[in-house]
Amino acid sequence: MSTASTPGAVRDAADGPGTTGPPDAADRRSSGTATAYLLYVAGKLGGAVVSLIAVLVTSFFLFRIIPGDPVKAMTRGVPTSAEQLATMRRQFGLDLPMWRQFTDYCADALTGDLGTSYQFHAPVGELIGEKLPATLLLMGVAAVIYSALGLWLGTRSAWHNGGLGDRINTGVALTLWSVPSFWLGLLLIIVFSVGIGPIPGMFPTGGMSSGSSSGFGYVTDVAHHMVLPVVTLVAVGYAQTLLVMRSSLLDEMGSDYLTTARAKGLRDDLVRRRHAVPNALLPTVTMVFINLGHVAAGSILVETVFSWPGLGGLFYQALSVPDLPLVQGLFVVFAGAMILMNLLADLLYPLLDPRVGR
């Protein structure tokens, strides 16, 4: 007796590996979601490429409108004839037409060649590679601290909105956010490096190390030199993170799904951690990733104030000439890091909120 006509056999035949029928609704939804996400990723990647091209164009023309002649700046105080100045301009390619300089710059940049520094007579890529570790160390430590501190304090301030702790946190954050970082750094140097009143000078005024130690002593020496610049960066950075996280969470606190979660009997801390905070993270995630992009750029003013041997100080030196290849190379690295971090944040959004990218 044949069993092909039974309902179970019909279902088995339809679900078998040899079926040619249409996919079910779940498969269609999954396929549609995957396609939407791929289109979302492609759009973001295309936007990043366009942004990078715009950075290359901007980096070339932006610094050529800065007043000053690089050749005259490098020969200031040194007797130099007109022939020697012309030779230096020809050596640096400054005698070429602007369009030729631009095409040569773009062609070299796309192959990874950022040119040769005027004042250091070394490849720009090597100079950046030498200074990058110091900036990553300083800015990386500061970014981790102020991101974690800002997220934690911002969450607690919003959840206890209007309380004493919220008023204190918000007031301190608004004050620090409005303070120029270089001014705060100078104030810390006066108080804790030079010493004022009963407060003795406890920390170095600048540099990365004293240069007289090795091994574990070198690590502690670097940590000692990092205290004031890290405190400066954390004081300004955590305030911004706190205020954005607080504002985002306040927008979520009146939502119906939080009322439903409480009605189900969930504890207040579980409602905050499992429901409110994840939905309030998107704006803060953007800022955290942008701050991570600043890790490559460093803080030019803070590194200059504390004589920190990183990319920020190198950019300040290059800008004072102006050393066009070095300035352009650093600008491309800084902007490229920001574009990359913003792209990573965009790609992370659909994981935090599935509605994004559909």
CSV table of C-alpha atoms in Angstrom, one decimal:
chain,number,residue,atom,x,y,z
A,1,MET,CA,0.0,0.0,0.0
A,2,SER,CA,1.4,3.4,-1.0
A,3,THR,CA,2.0,6.0,1.8
A,4,ALA,CA,2.7,8.9,-0.5
A,5,SER,CA,-0.8,10.3,0.0
A,6,THR,CA,-0.6,10.5,3.7
A,7,PRO,CA,-0.1,14.0,5.2
A,8,GLY,CA,3.2,13.0,6.9
A,9,ALA,CA,4.6,11.7,3.7
A,10,VAL,CA,3.6,14.8,1.8
A,11,ARG,CA,5.4,16.9,4.4
A,12,ASP,CA,8.5,14.7,4.3
A,13,ALA,CA,8.6,14.9,0.5
A,14,ALA,CA,8.2,18.7,0.6
A,15,ASP,CA,11.0,19.0,3.2
A,16,GLY,CA,13.4,16.6,1.6
A,17,PRO,CA,16.7,17.5,0.0
A,18,GLY,CA,15.4,17.1,-3.5
A,19,THR,CA,12.6,19.6,-3.2
A,20,THR,CA,12.3,22.4,-5.7
A,21,GLY,CA,9.6,24.3,-4.0
A,22,PRO,CA,9.9,27.9,-2.7
A,23,PRO,CA,11.6,28.6,0.6
A,24,ASP,CA,9.4,29.1,3.6
A,25,ALA,CA,8.7,32.4,5.2
A,26,ALA,CA,11.6,32.2,7.7
A,27,ASP,CA,14.1,31.5,4.9
A,28,ARG,CA,12.8,34.5,2.9
A,29,ARG,CA,13.1,36.8,6.0
A,30,SER,CA,16.6,35.5,6.6
A,31,SER,CA,17.6,36.0,3.0
A,32,GLY,CA,16.1,39.5,2.9
A,33,THR,CA,17.9,40.5,6.1
A,34,ALA,CA,21.2,39.2,4.8
A,35,THR,CA,20.7,41.1,1.5
A,36,ALA,CA,19.8,44.3,3.3
A,37,TYR,CA,22.8,44.0,5.6
A,38,LEU,CA,25.2,43.4,2.6
A,39,LEU,CA,23.7,46.5,0.9
A,40,TYR,CA,24.1,48.5,4.1
A,41,VAL,CA,27.8,47.4,4.4
A,42,ALA,CA,28.4,48.2,0.7
A,43,GLY,CA,27.0,51.6,1.1
A,44,LYS,CA,29.1,52.3,4.2
A,45,LEU,CA,32.3,51.1,2.5
A,46,GLY,CA,31.6,53.2,-0.6
A,47,GLY,CA,31.1,56.2,1.7
A,48,ALA,CA,34.4,55.5,3.4
A,49,VAL,CA,36.2,55.3,0.1
A,50,VAL,CA,34.7,58.6,-1.0
A,51,SER,CA,35.7,60.2,2.3
A,52,LEU,CA,39.2,59.0,2.0
A,53,ILE,CA,39.5,60.5,-1.5
A,54,ALA,CA,38.2,63.8,-0.2
A,55,VAL,CA,40.8,63.7,2.5
A,56,LEU,CA,43.6,63.2,0.0
A,57,VAL,CA,42.4,66.2,-2.0
A,58,THR,CA,41.8,68.4,1.1
A,59,SER,CA,45.2,67.5,2.6
A,60,PHE,CA,47.0,68.8,-0.5
A,61,PHE,CA,45.2,72.1,-1.0
A,62,LEU,CA,44.5,72.9,2.7
A,63,PHE,CA,48.1,73.3,3.8
A,64,ARG,CA,49.2,75.2,0.7
A,65,ILE,CA,47.1,78.2,1.7
A,66,ILE,CA,49.0,78.5,5.0
A,67,PRO,CA,51.2,81.7,4.9
A,68,GLY,CA,54.9,81.0,4.7
A,69,ASP,CA,57.5,79.7,2.4
A,70,PRO,CA,59.0,76.3,3.6
A,71,VAL,CA,62.3,77.0,1.9
A,72,LYS,CA,62.7,80.4,3.5
A,73,ALA,CA,61.6,79.1,6.8
A,74,MET,CA,64.2,76.3,6.8
A,75,THR,CA,67.0,78.7,5.8
A,76,ARG,CA,66.0,81.5,8.2
A,77,GLY,CA,69.1,83.0,9.8
A,78,VAL,CA,71.4,81.3,7.3
A,79,PRO,CA,73.0,83.3,4.4
A,80,THR,CA,71.5,81.7,1.3
A,81,SER,CA,71.7,82.9,-2.3
A,82,ALA,CA,68.8,83.0,-4.8
A,83,GLU,CA,70.4,80.1,-6.7
A,84,GLN,CA,70.5,78.0,-3.6
A,85,LEU,CA,66.9,78.8,-2.8
A,86,ALA,CA,65.9,77.8,-6.3
A,87,THR,CA,67.9,74.6,-6.0
A,88,MET,CA,66.1,73.7,-2.8
A,89,ARG,CA,62.7,74.4,-4.4
A,90,ARG,CA,63.6,72.2,-7.3
A,91,GLN,CA,64.7,69.5,-4.9
A,92,PHE,CA,61.4,69.6,-3.0
A,93,GLY,CA,59.4,69.8,-6.2
A,94,LEU,CA,58.0,73.2,-5.3
A,95,ASP,CA,59.0,74.6,-8.7
A,96,LEU,CA,56.5,72.3,-10.5
A,97,PRO,CA,53.0,73.5,-11.6
A,98,MET,CA,50.3,73.0,-9.0
A,99,TRP,CA,48.5,70.4,-11.0
A,100,ARG,CA,51.7,68.4,-11.4
A,101,GLN,CA,52.4,68.5,-7.7
A,102,PHE,CA,48.8,67.3,-7.0
A,103,THR,CA,48.9,64.4,-9.4
A,104,ASP,CA,52.3,63.3,-8.2
A,105,TYR,CA,51.1,63.5,-4.6
A,106,CYS,CA,47.9,61.5,-5.2
A,107,ALA,CA,49.9,58.8,-7.2
A,108,ASP,CA,52.4,58.4,-4.4
A,109,ALA,CA,49.8,58.5,-1.6
A,110,LEU,CA,47.8,55.7,-3.3
A,111,THR,CA,50.9,53.5,-3.3
A,112,GLY,CA,51.6,54.2,0.4
A,113,ASP,CA,54.4,56.7,-0.3
A,114,LEU,CA,53.7,59.9,1.8
A,115,GLY,CA,56.8,61.7,0.6
A,116,THR,CA,60.0,62.9,2.3
A,117,SER,CA,60.0,65.4,5.1
A,118,TYR,CA,61.6,68.8,4.3
A,119,GLN,CA,63.1,69.4,7.7
A,120,PHE,CA,64.0,65.8,8.9
A,121,HIS,CA,65.1,64.6,5.4
A,122,ALA,CA,63.5,61.2,6.1
A,123,PRO,CA,60.5,59.4,4.7
A,124,VAL,CA,57.2,60.6,6.3
A,125,GLY,CA,56.1,57.0,6.9
A,126,GLU,CA,59.1,56.2,8.9
A,127,LEU,CA,58.7,59.4,11.0
A,128,ILE,CA,55.1,58.5,11.7
A,129,GLY,CA,56.0,54.9,12.6
A,130,GLU,CA,58.6,56.2,15.1
A,131,LYS,CA,56.2,58.5,16.9
A,132,LEU,CA,53.0,56.4,16.7
A,133,PRO,CA,53.8,54.0,19.7
A,134,ALA,CA,54.1,57.0,22.1
A,135,THR,CA,50.8,58.4,21.0
A,136,LEU,CA,49.0,55.1,21.1
A,137,LEU,CA,50.2,54.5,24.6
A,138,LEU,CA,49.1,57.9,25.9
A,139,MET,CA,45.8,58.2,24.1
A,140,GLY,CA,45.0,54.5,24.4
A,141,VAL,CA,45.2,54.5,28.2
A,142,ALA,CA,43.3,57.8,28.4
A,143,ALA,CA,40.6,56.6,26.0
A,144,VAL,CA,40.0,53.3,27.9
A,145,ILE,CA,39.7,55.2,31.2
A,146,TYR,CA,37.5,58.0,30.1
A,147,SER,CA,35.2,55.8,28.0
A,148,ALA,CA,34.6,53.4,30.9
A,149,LEU,CA,34.2,56.2,33.4
A,150,GLY,CA,31.9,58.2,31.2
A,151,LEU,CA,29.6,55.3,30.4
A,152,TRP,CA,29.4,54.2,34.1
A,153,LEU,CA,28.8,57.7,35.5
A,154,GLY,CA,26.4,58.7,32.6
A,155,THR,CA,24.3,55.6,33.2
A,156,ARG,CA,24.0,56.2,36.9
A,157,SER,CA,23.3,59.9,36.5
A,158,ALA,CA,20.5,59.3,34.0
A,159,TRP,CA,19.0,56.5,36.1
A,160,HIS,CA,18.9,58.7,39.1
A,161,ASN,CA,17.9,61.8,37.2
A,162,GLY,CA,17.5,64.9,39.4
A,163,GLY,CA,19.3,63.4,42.4
A,164,LEU,CA,22.3,64.9,44.2
A,165,GLY,CA,24.7,62.6,42.4
A,166,ASP,CA,23.2,63.5,39.0
A,167,ARG,CA,23.5,67.2,39.7
A,168,ILE,CA,27.1,66.9,40.9
A,169,ASN,CA,28.2,64.7,38.0
A,170,THR,CA,26.4,66.9,35.4
A,171,GLY,CA,27.9,70.1,36.8
A,172,VAL,CA,31.4,68.8,36.9
A,173,ALA,CA,31.1,67.3,33.4
A,174,LEU,CA,29.8,70.5,31.9
A,175,THR,CA,32.6,72.5,33.6
A,176,LEU,CA,35.3,70.1,32.4
A,177,TRP,CA,33.9,69.9,28.9
A,178,SER,CA,34.1,73.6,28.5
A,179,VAL,CA,37.7,73.8,29.7
A,180,PRO,CA,40.4,74.0,27.0
A,181,SER,CA,42.6,70.9,27.3
A,182,PHE,CA,45.9,72.9,27.0
A,183,TRP,CA,44.8,75.3,29.8
A,184,LEU,CA,44.0,72.4,32.1
A,185,GLY,CA,47.3,70.8,31.3
A,186,LEU,CA,49.2,74.0,32.1
A,187,LEU,CA,47.2,74.4,35.4
A,188,LEU,CA,48.2,70.8,36.4
A,189,ILE,CA,51.8,71.5,35.6
A,190,ILE,CA,51.8,74.6,37.8
A,191,VAL,CA,50.1,72.8,40.7
A,192,PHE,CA,51.6,69.3,40.6
A,193,SER,CA,54.9,69.7,38.7
A,194,VAL,CA,56.1,73.1,39.9
A,195,GLY,CA,54.3,73.0,43.2
A,196,ILE,CA,52.1,75.7,44.7
A,197,GLY,CA,51.6,76.5,48.4
A,198,PRO,CA,51.6,73.3,50.5
A,199,ILE,CA,51.4,71.1,47.3
A,200,PRO,CA,54.9,70.0,46.4
A,201,GLY,CA,55.9,69.2,42.8
A,202,MET,CA,55.3,65.5,42.4
A,203,PHE,CA,55.3,64.9,38.6
A,204,PRO,CA,57.7,65.7,35.7
A,205,THR,CA,56.9,68.7,33.6
A,206,GLY,CA,57.2,66.9,30.3
A,207,GLY,CA,58.7,64.2,28.2
A,208,MET,CA,58.1,60.5,28.2
A,209,SER,CA,60.9,59.3,30.5
A,210,SER,CA,64.0,60.6,32.3
A,211,GLY,CA,66.2,58.4,30.1
A,212,SER,CA,68.2,57.0,33.0
A,213,SER,CA,66.4,53.8,33.8
A,214,SER,CA,65.8,50.4,32.2
A,215,GLY,CA,63.6,47.3,32.7
A,216,PHE,CA,60.9,47.7,35.3
A,217,GLY,CA,62.3,51.0,36.3
A,218,TYR,CA,61.7,52.3,32.8
A,219,VAL,CA,58.1,51.2,32.9
A,220,THR,CA,57.5,53.0,36.2
A,221,ASP,CA,59.3,56.0,34.9
A,222,VAL,CA,57.0,56.2,31.8
A,223,ALA,CA,54.0,55.7,34.0
A,224,HIS,CA,55.1,58.6,36.2
A,225,HIS,CA,55.5,60.9,33.2
A,226,MET,CA,52.0,59.8,31.9
A,227,VAL,CA,50.0,60.8,35.0
A,228,LEU,CA,49.4,64.4,34.2
A,229,PRO,CA,48.8,64.2,30.5
A,230,VAL,CA,46.4,61.2,31.1
A,231,VAL,CA,44.6,63.1,33.8
A,232,THR,CA,44.2,66.0,31.4
A,233,LEU,CA,42.8,63.9,28.6
A,234,VAL,CA,40.5,61.9,30.9
A,235,ALA,CA,39.1,65.0,32.6
A,236,VAL,CA,38.0,66.4,29.2
A,237,GLY,CA,37.1,63.1,27.5
A,238,TYR,CA,35.0,61.5,30.2
A,239,ALA,CA,32.8,64.6,30.5
A,240,GLN,CA,31.7,64.3,26.9
A,241,THR,CA,31.0,60.6,27.1
A,242,LEU,CA,29.0,61.1,30.3
A,243,LEU,CA,26.8,63.8,28.9
A,244,VAL,CA,26.0,61.9,25.7
A,245,MET,CA,25.3,58.6,27.5
A,246,ARG,CA,23.1,60.5,30.1
A,247,SER,CA,21.1,62.2,27.3
A,248,SER,CA,20.6,58.9,25.4
A,249,LEU,CA,19.5,57.0,28.4
A,250,LEU,CA,17.0,59.7,29.5
A,251,ASP,CA,15.4,59.5,26.0
A,252,GLU,CA,14.9,55.7,26.6
A,253,MET,CA,13.6,55.9,30.2
A,254,GLY,CA,10.1,56.9,29.2
A,255,SER,CA,9.6,54.0,26.7
A,256,ASP,CA,6.8,51.5,27.1
A,257,TYR,CA,9.1,48.5,27.0
A,258,LEU,CA,10.7,49.5,30.3
A,259,THR,CA,7.3,49.8,31.9
A,260,THR,CA,6.5,46.3,30.6
A,261,ALA,CA,9.8,45.0,31.9
A,262,ARG,CA,9.1,46.4,35.4
A,263,ALA,CA,5.5,45.0,35.3
A,264,LYS,CA,7.0,41.6,34.7
A,265,GLY,CA,8.7,41.9,38.1
A,266,LEU,CA,12.3,42.5,36.9
A,267,ARG,CA,14.6,44.2,39.3
A,268,ASP,CA,15.5,47.8,38.6
A,269,ASP,CA,19.2,47.0,37.9
A,270,LEU,CA,18.2,44.3,35.5
A,271,VAL,CA,15.8,46.6,33.7
A,272,ARG,CA,18.7,49.1,33.4
A,273,ARG,CA,21.4,46.7,32.3
A,274,ARG,CA,19.4,44.4,30.0
A,275,HIS,CA,16.9,46.7,28.4
A,276,ALA,CA,17.6,50.5,28.8
A,277,VAL,CA,21.4,50.7,28.4
A,278,PRO,CA,21.7,48.5,25.3
A,279,ASN,CA,19.1,50.6,23.5
A,280,ALA,CA,20.8,53.9,24.6
A,281,LEU,CA,24.2,52.8,23.4
A,282,LEU,CA,24.1,53.8,19.7
A,283,PRO,CA,25.0,57.5,20.1
A,284,THR,CA,27.6,56.7,22.7
A,285,VAL,CA,29.2,53.9,20.6
A,286,THR,CA,29.6,56.5,17.8
A,287,MET,CA,31.5,58.8,20.2
A,288,VAL,CA,33.6,56.0,21.6
A,289,PHE,CA,34.7,54.9,18.2
A,290,ILE,CA,35.4,58.5,17.2
A,291,ASN,CA,37.5,58.9,20.3
A,292,LEU,CA,39.4,55.7,19.3
A,293,GLY,CA,40.0,57.4,16.0
A,294,HIS,CA,41.6,60.3,18.0
A,295,VAL,CA,44.0,57.7,19.5
A,296,ALA,CA,46.0,57.8,16.2
A,297,ALA,CA,45.7,61.6,16.0
A,298,GLY,CA,46.6,62.1,19.6
A,299,SER,CA,45.9,65.5,21.2
A,300,ILE,CA,48.1,68.0,19.5
A,301,LEU,CA,47.8,70.6,22.2
A,302,VAL,CA,48.2,68.2,25.2
A,303,GLU,CA,51.2,66.5,23.6
A,304,THR,CA,52.7,69.9,22.9
A,305,VAL,CA,52.1,71.2,26.5
A,306,PHE,CA,53.7,68.1,28.1
A,307,SER,CA,56.4,67.7,25.4
A,308,TRP,CA,55.1,64.2,24.7
A,309,PRO,CA,57.1,62.6,21.9
A,310,GLY,CA,54.1,61.5,19.8
A,311,LEU,CA,52.3,62.4,16.6
A,312,GLY,CA,50.7,65.5,18.1
A,313,GLY,CA,54.0,67.1,18.8
A,314,LEU,CA,55.3,66.0,15.4
A,315,PHE,CA,52.4,67.7,13.7
A,316,TYR,CA,53.0,70.9,15.6
A,317,GLN,CA,56.7,70.8,14.5
A,318,ALA,CA,55.7,70.2,10.9
A,319,LEU,CA,53.1,72.9,10.9
A,320,SER,CA,55.5,75.5,12.2
A,321,VAL,CA,57.7,75.3,9.0
A,322,PRO,CA,55.4,74.3,7.2
A,323,ASP,CA,56.8,70.9,6.3
A,324,LEU,CA,54.2,70.1,3.6
A,325,PRO,CA,54.9,66.3,3.1
A,326,LEU,CA,54.9,65.7,6.8
A,327,VAL,CA,51.8,67.8,7.5
A,328,GLN,CA,49.9,66.1,4.6
A,329,GLY,CA,51.0,62.6,5.7
A,330,LEU,CA,49.9,63.2,9.3
A,331,PHE,CA,46.6,64.7,8.2
A,332,VAL,CA,45.9,61.7,6.0
A,333,VAL,CA,46.7,59.3,8.9
A,334,PHE,CA,44.6,61.3,11.3
A,335,ALA,CA,41.6,61.5,9.0
A,336,GLY,CA,42.0,57.9,7.8
A,337,ALA,CA,41.9,56.7,11.4
A,338,MET,CA,38.7,58.7,12.0
A,339,ILE,CA,37.1,57.3,8.8
A,340,LEU,CA,38.0,53.7,9.8
A,341,MET,CA,36.6,54.0,13.3
A,342,ASN,CA,33.4,55.6,12.0
A,343,LEU,CA,33.1,52.8,9.5
A,344,LEU,CA,33.5,50.2,12.3
A,345,ALA,CA,30.9,51.9,14.4
A,346,ASP,CA,28.5,51.9,11.5
A,347,LEU,CA,29.1,48.1,10.9
A,348,LEU,CA,28.5,47.5,14.6
A,349,TYR,CA,25.2,49.2,14.7
A,350,PRO,CA,23.1,46.3,13.3
A,351,LEU,CA,24.5,44.0,16.0
A,352,LEU,CA,23.4,46.4,18.7
A,353,ASP,CA,20.0,47.3,17.1
A,354,PRO,CA,18.7,44.9,14.3
A,355,ARG,CA,16.5,47.6,13.0
A,356,VAL,CA,19.6,49.5,11.7
A,357,GLY,CA,20.5,48.4,8.1
A,358,ARG,CA,17.1,47.0,7.1
